[in-house]
Coordinates of C-alpha atoms and ligand atoms in Angstrom, one line a residue:
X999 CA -62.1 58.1 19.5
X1000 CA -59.1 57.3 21.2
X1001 CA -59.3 54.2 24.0
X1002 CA -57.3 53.4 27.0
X1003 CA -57.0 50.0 28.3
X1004 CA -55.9 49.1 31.9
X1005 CA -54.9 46.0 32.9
X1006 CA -55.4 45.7 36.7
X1007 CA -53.3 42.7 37.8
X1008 CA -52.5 41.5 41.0
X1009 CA -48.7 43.3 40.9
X1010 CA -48.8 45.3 38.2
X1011 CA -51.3 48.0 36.5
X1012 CA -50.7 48.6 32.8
X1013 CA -52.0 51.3 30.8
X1014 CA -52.1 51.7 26.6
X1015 CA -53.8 54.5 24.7
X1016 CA -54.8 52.7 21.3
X1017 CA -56.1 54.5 18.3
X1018 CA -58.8 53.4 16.3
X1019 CA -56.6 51.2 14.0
X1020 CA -55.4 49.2 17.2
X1021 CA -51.8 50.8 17.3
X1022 CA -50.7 51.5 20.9
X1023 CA -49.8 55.0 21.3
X1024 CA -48.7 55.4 25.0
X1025 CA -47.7 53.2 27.5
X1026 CA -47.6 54.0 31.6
X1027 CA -47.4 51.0 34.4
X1028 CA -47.2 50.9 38.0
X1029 CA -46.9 48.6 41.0
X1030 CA -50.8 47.8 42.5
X1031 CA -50.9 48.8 45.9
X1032 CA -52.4 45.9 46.9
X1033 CA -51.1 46.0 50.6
X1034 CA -52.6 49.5 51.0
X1035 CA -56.0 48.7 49.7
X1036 CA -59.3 48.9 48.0
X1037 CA -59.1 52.7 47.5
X1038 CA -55.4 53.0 47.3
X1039 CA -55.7 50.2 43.8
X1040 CA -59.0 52.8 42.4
X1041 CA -56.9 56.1 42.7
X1042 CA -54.3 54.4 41.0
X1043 CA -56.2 53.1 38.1
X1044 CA -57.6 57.1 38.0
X1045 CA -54.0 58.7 38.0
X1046 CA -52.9 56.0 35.1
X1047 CA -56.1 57.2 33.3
X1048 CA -55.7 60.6 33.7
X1049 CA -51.8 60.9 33.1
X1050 CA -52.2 59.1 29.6
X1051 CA -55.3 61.0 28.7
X1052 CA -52.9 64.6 29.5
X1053 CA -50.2 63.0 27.6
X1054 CA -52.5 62.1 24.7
X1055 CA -54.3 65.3 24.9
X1056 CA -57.5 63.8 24.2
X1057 CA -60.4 62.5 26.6
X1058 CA -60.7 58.7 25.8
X1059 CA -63.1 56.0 26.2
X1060 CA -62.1 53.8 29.5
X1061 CA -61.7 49.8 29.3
X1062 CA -60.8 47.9 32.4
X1063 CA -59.2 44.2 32.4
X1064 CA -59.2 42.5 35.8
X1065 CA -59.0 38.9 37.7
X1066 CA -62.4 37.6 38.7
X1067 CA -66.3 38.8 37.5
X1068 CA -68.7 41.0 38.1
X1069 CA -71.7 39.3 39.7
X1070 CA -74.7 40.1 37.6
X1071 CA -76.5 40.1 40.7
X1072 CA -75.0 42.6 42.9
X1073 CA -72.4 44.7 40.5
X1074 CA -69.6 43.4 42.9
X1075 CA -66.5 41.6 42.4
X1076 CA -66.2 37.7 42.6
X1077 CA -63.8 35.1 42.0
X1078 CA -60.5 37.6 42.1
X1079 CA -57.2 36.3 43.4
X1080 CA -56.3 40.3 44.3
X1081 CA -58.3 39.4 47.4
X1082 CA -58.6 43.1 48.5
X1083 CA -61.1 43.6 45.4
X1084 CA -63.2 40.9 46.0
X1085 CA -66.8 41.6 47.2
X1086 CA -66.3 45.7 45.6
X1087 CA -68.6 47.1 43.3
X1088 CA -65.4 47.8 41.3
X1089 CA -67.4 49.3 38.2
X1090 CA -69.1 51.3 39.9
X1091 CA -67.0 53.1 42.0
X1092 CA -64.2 53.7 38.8
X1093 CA -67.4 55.4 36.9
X1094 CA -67.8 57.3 40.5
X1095 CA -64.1 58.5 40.1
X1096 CA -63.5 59.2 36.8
X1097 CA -66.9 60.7 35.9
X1098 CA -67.6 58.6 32.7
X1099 CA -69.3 55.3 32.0
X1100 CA -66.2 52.8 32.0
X1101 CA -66.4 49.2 30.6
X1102 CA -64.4 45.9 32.5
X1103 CA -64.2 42.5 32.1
X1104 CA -62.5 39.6 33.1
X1105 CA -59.1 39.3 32.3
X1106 CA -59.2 35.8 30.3
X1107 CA -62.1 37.3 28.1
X1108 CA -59.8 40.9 27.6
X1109 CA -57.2 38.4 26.2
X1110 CA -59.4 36.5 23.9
X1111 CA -61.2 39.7 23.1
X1112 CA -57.7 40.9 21.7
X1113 CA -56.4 37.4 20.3
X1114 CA -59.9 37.4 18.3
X1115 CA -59.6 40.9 17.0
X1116 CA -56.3 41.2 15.7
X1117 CA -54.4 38.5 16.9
X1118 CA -53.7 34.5 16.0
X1119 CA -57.5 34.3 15.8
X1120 CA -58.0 37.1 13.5
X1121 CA -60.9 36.1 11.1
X1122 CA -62.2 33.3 13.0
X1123 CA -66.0 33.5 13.2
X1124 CA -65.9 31.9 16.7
X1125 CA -62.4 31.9 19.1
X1126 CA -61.9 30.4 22.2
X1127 CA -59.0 31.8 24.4
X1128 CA -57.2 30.0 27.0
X1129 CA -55.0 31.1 29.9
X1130 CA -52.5 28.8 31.4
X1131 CA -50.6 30.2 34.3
X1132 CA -50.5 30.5 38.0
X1133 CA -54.6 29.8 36.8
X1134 CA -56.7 28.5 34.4
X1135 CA -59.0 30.7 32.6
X1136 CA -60.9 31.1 29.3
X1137 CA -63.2 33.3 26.9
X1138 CA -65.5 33.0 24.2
X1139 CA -65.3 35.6 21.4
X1140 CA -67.9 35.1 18.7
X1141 CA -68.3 37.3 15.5
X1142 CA -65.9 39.7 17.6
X1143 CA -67.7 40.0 20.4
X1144 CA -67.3 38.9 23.5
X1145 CA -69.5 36.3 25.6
X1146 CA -69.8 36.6 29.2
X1147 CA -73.0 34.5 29.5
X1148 CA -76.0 35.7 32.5
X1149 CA -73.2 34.5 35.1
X1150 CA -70.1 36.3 33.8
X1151 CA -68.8 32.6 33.8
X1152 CA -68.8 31.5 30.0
X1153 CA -65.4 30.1 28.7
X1154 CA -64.4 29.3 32.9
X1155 CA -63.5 25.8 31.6
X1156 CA -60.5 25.9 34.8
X1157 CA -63.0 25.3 37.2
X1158 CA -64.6 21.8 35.2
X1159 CA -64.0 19.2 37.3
X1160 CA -62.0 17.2 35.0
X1161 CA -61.0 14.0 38.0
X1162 CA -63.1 13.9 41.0
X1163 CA -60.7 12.8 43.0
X1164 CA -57.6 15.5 42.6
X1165 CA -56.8 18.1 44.5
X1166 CA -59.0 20.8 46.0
X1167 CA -59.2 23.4 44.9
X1168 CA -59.8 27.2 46.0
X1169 CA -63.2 27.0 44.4
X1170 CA -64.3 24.5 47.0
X1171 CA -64.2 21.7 44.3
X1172 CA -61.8 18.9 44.1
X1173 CA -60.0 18.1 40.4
X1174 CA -60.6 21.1 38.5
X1175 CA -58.7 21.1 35.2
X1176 CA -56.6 24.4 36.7
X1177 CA -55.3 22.1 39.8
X1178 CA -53.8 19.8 36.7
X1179 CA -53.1 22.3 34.2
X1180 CA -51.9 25.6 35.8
X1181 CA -48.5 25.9 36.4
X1182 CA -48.7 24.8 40.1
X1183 CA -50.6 22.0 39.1
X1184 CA -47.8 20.8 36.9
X1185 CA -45.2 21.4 39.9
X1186 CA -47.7 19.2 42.4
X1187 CA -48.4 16.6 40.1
X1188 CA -44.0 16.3 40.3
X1189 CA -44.2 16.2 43.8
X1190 CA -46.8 13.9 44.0
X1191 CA -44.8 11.9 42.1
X1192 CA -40.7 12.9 43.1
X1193 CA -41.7 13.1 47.2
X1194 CA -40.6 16.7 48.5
X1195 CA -38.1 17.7 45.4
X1196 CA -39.6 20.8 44.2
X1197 CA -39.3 21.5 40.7
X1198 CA -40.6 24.6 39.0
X1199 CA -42.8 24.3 36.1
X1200 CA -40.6 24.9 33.1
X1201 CA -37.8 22.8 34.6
X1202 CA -39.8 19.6 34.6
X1203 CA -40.6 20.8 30.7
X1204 CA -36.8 21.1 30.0
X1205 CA -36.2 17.7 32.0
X1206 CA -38.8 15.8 29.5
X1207 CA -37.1 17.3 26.6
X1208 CA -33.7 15.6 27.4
X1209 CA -35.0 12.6 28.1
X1210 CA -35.4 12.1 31.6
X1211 CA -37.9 9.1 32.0
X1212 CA -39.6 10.7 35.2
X1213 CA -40.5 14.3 34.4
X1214 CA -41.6 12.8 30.6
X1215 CA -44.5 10.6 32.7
X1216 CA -45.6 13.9 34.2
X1217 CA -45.4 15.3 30.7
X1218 CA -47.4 12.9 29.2
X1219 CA -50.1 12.8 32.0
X1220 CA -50.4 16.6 31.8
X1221 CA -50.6 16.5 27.8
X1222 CA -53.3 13.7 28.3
X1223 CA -54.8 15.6 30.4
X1224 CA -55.0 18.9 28.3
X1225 CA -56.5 16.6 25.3
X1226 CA -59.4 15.8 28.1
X1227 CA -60.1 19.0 29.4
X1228 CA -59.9 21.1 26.1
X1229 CA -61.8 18.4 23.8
X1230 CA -65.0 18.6 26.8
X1231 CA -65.3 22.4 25.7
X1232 CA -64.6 21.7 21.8
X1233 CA -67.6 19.5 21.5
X1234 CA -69.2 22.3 23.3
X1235 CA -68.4 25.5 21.5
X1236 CA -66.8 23.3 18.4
X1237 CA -64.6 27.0 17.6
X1238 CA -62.9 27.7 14.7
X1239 CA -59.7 28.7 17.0
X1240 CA -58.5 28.0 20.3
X1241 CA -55.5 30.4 21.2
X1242 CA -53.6 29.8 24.3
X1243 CA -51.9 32.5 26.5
X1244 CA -50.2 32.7 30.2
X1245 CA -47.0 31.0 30.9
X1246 CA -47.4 27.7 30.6
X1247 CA -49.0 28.4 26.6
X1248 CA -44.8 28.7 25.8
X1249 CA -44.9 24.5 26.2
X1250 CA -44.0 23.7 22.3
X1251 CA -45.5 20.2 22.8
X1252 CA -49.3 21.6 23.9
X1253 CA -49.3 22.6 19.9
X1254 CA -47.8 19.1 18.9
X1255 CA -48.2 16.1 21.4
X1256 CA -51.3 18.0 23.1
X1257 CA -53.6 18.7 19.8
X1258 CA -52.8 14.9 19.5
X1259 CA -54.6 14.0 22.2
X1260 CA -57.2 16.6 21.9
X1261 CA -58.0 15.3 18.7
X1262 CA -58.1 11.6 20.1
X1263 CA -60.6 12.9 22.4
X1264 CA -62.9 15.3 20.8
X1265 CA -66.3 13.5 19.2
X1266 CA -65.2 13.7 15.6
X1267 CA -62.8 11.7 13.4
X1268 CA -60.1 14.7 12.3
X1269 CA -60.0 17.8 14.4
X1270 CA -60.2 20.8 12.0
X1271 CA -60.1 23.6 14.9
X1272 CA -56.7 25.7 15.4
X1273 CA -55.0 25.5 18.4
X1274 CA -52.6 28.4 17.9
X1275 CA -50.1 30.7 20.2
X1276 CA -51.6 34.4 21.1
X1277 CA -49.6 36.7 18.9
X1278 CA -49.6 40.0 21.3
X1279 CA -47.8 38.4 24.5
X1280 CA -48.2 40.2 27.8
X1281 CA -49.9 42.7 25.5
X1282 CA -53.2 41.1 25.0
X1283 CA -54.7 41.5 28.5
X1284 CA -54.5 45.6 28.5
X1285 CA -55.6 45.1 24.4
X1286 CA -58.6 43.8 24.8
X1287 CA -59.4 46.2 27.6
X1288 CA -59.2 48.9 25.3
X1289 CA -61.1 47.0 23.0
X1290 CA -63.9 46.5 24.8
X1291 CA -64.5 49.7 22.9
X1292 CA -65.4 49.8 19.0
X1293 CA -63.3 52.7 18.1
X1294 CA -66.7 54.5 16.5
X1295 CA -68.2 54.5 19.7
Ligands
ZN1315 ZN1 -61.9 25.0 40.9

């Protein structure tokens, strides 16, 4: 059976019909109406769904990627930086609307889900998947199938509290690895350093690389710091492949410099687990949405 996969992001919704051998067949995006609402974002996840199912000519299996959890507890959304859907039995409602059980996830797990399948941690028994963007997020893929744990939280290693002391953070914490390790992290941790000269993330990067002494000690304290904050969740899950996605996974040095200091930190003397690129890009989110399907199913 065919699936579609939607990828509800906080500008954009993407959606792919994939067959059963994981090729993408069709493609269809638009803007998230986030400013006009709850209802306004659910009708357009329903038009996307039933304008690829018309062009497909088939009725297809339904897959949802989004920021944020549902709470086991009360079916509602949680932890979602598209504020509007926060608190909104999401699920629910998009069954309500399109008539048909539909499955969703988080969007860190929909990546890993894809990077495990058929992507840089194809074969793998167990995969861990990182994001590293504007957030920090993660997901546990074992045997191909995905872990969300009785909290919907399993693989949230962003929200560890990696220095007591750092910045708060929107959790309510203070120091979570994400206020380090997300791209505004990197960008305050300049500041904090520079005084009020604002440099985006991948400037600083570029900087390091030709040699300037300042934004290479930011550099190095953020590579430290990824050895820390990744090696606490490989003595954990000890997986077979770590694959990082989001923006800041394009920094060459995480895969050089970085699994250095992972492998100076983690509680063994070599470090044997992959730390690898994703292999599907942007694609990987709205993948693994349409692979929260089996194609048999
Ligand atoms: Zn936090």
């Amino acid at each position: 059976m065919l699936r579609i996969g939607i990828d509800l992001g906080g500008t954009k919704t993407e959606g792919i019909v994939m067959d059963g051998a994981g090729t993408i067949l069709l493609r269809e995006r638009q803007i998230t109406p986030q400013a006009d609402g709850y209802q306004a974002i659910l009708n357009t996840v329903r038009d996307l769904v039933l304008e690829l199912e018309k062009k497909s000519g088939a009725s297809c299996r339904v897959g949802v990627g989004t920021p944020g959890a549902l709470s086991t507890r009360t079916g509602r959304l949680k932890n979602s930086n598209t504020v509007c859907l926060i608190g909104q039995p999401i699920q629910q409602d998009l069954e309500n609307l399109l008539a048909r059980p539909i499955r969703l996830a988080n969007d860190a797990n929909c990546f890993t889900l894809s990077e495990a399948l058929d992507g840089a941690g194809r074969d793998a028994a167990l995969v861990f998947g990182v994001i590293m963007g504007t957030g920090v997020g993660g997901g546990i893929v074992l045997n191909g199938k995905l872990h969300e744990g009785p909290q919907h939280i399993a693989g949230e290693w962003g929200h560890n509290v990696l220095e007591p002391d750092g910045p708060l953070c929107y959790c309510g914490k203070q120091g979570c690895v994400e206020t380090f390790l997300s791209g505004p992290g990197l960008m305050r941790d300049w500041r904090k350093q520079e005084g009020d000269a604002a440099l985006e993330a991948k400037d600083i990067v570029a900087r390091a690389g030709q040699g300037d002494p300042k934004a290479e000690a930011v550099m190095q304290r953020y590579l430290d710091r990824f050895g820390r904050a990744l090696s606490v969740v490989i003595n954990i899950l000890d997986p077979d492949v770590v694959v990082l996605g989001g923006g800041m996974s394009n920094i060459a040095r995480l895969y050089t410099d970085g699994r250095d200091n992972v492998a100076r930190y983690v509680f063994n003397d070599e470090l044997r687990t992959q730390i690898l690129p994703h292999v599907h890009g942007d694609s990987s989110g709205v993948r693994g949405a349409a692979q929260l399907w089996n194609p048999a199913e």
